[in-house]
mmCIF file of C-alpha atoms in Angstrom:
data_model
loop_
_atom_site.group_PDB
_atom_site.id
_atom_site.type_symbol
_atom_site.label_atom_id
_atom_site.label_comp_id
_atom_site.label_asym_id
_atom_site.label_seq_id
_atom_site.Cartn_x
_atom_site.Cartn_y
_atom_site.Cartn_z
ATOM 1 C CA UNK A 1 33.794 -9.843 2.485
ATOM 2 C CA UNK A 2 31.357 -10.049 -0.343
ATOM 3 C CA UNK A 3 30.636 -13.690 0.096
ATOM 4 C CA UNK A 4 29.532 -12.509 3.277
ATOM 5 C CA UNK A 5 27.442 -9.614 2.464
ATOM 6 C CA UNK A 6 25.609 -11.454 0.021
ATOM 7 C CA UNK A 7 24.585 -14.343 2.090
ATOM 8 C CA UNK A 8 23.483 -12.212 5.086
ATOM 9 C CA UNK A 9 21.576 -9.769 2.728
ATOM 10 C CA UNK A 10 20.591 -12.089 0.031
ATOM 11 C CA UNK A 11 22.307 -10.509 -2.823
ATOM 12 C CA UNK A 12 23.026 -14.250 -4.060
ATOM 13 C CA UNK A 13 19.388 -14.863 -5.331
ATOM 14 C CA UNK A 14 19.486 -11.564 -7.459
ATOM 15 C CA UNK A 15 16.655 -12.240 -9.838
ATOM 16 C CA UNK A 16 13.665 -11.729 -7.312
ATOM 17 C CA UNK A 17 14.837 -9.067 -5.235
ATOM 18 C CA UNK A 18 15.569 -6.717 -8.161
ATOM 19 C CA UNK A 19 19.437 -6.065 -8.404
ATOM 20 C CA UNK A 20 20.123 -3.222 -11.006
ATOM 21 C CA UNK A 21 23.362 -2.574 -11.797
ATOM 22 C CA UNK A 22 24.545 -3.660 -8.337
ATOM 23 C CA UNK A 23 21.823 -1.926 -6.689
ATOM 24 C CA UNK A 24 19.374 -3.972 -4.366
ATOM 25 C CA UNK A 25 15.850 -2.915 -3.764
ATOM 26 C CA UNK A 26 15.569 -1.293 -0.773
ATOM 27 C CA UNK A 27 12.701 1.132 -0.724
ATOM 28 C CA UNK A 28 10.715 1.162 2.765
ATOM 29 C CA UNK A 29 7.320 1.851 0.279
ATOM 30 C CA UNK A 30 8.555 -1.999 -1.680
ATOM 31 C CA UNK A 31 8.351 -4.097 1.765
ATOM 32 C CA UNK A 32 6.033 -5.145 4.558
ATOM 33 C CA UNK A 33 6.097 -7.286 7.582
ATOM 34 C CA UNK A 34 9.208 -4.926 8.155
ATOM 35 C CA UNK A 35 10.934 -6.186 11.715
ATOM 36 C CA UNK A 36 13.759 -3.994 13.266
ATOM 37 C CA UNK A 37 16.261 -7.097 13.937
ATOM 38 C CA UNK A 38 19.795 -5.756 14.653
ATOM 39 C CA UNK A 39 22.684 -2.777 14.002
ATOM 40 C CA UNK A 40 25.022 -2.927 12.424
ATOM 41 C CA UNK A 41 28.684 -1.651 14.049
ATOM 42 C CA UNK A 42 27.691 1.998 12.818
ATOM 43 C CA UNK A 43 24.242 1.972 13.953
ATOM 44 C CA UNK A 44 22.766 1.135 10.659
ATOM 45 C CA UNK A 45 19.349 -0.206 11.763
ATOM 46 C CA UNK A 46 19.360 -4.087 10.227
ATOM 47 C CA UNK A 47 15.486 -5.405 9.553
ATOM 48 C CA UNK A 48 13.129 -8.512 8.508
ATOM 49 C CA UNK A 49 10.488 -8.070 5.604
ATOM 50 C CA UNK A 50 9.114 -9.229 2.797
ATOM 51 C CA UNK A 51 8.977 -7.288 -0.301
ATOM 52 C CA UNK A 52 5.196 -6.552 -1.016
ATOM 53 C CA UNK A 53 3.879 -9.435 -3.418
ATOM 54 C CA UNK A 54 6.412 -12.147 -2.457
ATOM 55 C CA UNK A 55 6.059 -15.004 0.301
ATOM 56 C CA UNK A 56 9.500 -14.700 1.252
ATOM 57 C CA UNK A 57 11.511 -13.060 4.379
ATOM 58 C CA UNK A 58 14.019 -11.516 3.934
ATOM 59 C CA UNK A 59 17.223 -9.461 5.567
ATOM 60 C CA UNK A 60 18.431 -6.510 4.965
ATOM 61 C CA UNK A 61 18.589 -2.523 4.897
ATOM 62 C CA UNK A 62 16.252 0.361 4.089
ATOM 63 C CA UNK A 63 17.388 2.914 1.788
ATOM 64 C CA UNK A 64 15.691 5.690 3.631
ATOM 65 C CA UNK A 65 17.989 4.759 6.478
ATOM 66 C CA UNK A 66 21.034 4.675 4.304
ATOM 67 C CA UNK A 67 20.802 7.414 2.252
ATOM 68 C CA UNK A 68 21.145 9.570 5.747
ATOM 69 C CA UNK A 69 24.483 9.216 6.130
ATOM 70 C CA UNK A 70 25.470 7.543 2.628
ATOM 71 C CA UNK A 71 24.044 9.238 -0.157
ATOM 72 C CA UNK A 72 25.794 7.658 -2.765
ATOM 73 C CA UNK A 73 25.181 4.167 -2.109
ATOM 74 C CA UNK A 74 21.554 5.043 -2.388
ATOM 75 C CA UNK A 75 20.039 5.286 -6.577
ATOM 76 C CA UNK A 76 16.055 5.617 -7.617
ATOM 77 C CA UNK A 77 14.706 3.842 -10.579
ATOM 78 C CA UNK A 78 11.453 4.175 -11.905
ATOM 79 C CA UNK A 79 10.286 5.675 -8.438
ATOM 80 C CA UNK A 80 11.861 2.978 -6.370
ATOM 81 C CA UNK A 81 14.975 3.543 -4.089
ATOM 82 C CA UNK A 82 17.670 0.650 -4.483
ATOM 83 C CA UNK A 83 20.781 0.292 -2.323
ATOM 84 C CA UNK A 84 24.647 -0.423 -3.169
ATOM 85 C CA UNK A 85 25.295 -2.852 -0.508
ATOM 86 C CA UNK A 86 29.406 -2.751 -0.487
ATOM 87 C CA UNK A 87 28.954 0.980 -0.647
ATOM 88 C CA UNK A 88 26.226 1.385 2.121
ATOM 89 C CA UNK A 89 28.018 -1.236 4.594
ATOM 90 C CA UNK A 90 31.688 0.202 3.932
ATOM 91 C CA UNK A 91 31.838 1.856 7.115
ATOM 92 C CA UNK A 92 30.268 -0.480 9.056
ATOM 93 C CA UNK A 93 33.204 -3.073 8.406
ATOM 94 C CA UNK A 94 36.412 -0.565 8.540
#
């Protein structure tokens, strides 16, 4: 399950994308190029970005999204929302 989660959402390649405490960076304001690609099975809108000042794409949610409907997977730190992934997909996967 997390194998999974981390290879769809990129949590393997932690440094970059700003993991804190298990928290991913998430924060709508952090991205651009931002590309509605999917749902997930909740409805959980799924998107393609790149985090402002990196070449990279990336996959993934938006915290503004998630903290709708799960406000505990969603934390701020030092203005910037970041995302618990297992806690912000639990429902999605029950």
């Amino acid at each position: 399950n997390q194998a999974l989660m981390g290879g769809l959402f990129g949590l393997g390649g932690a440094g970059a994308q700003g993991l804190t405490m298990g928290y991913m960076k998430s924060d709508r304001r952090a991205k651009k190029d931002i590309h509605r690609i999917g749902t997930m099975f909740d409805g959980t809108p799924i998107y393609r970005f790149r985090y402002i000042g990196e070449p990279t794409m990336q996959i993934g949610l938006m915290a503004q999204d998630v903290e709708r409907y799960a406000p505990e997977a969603v934390s701020e730190f030092d203005g910037i929302k970041f995302v618990n992934y297992e806690l912000a997909t639990a429902r999605a996967i029950q």
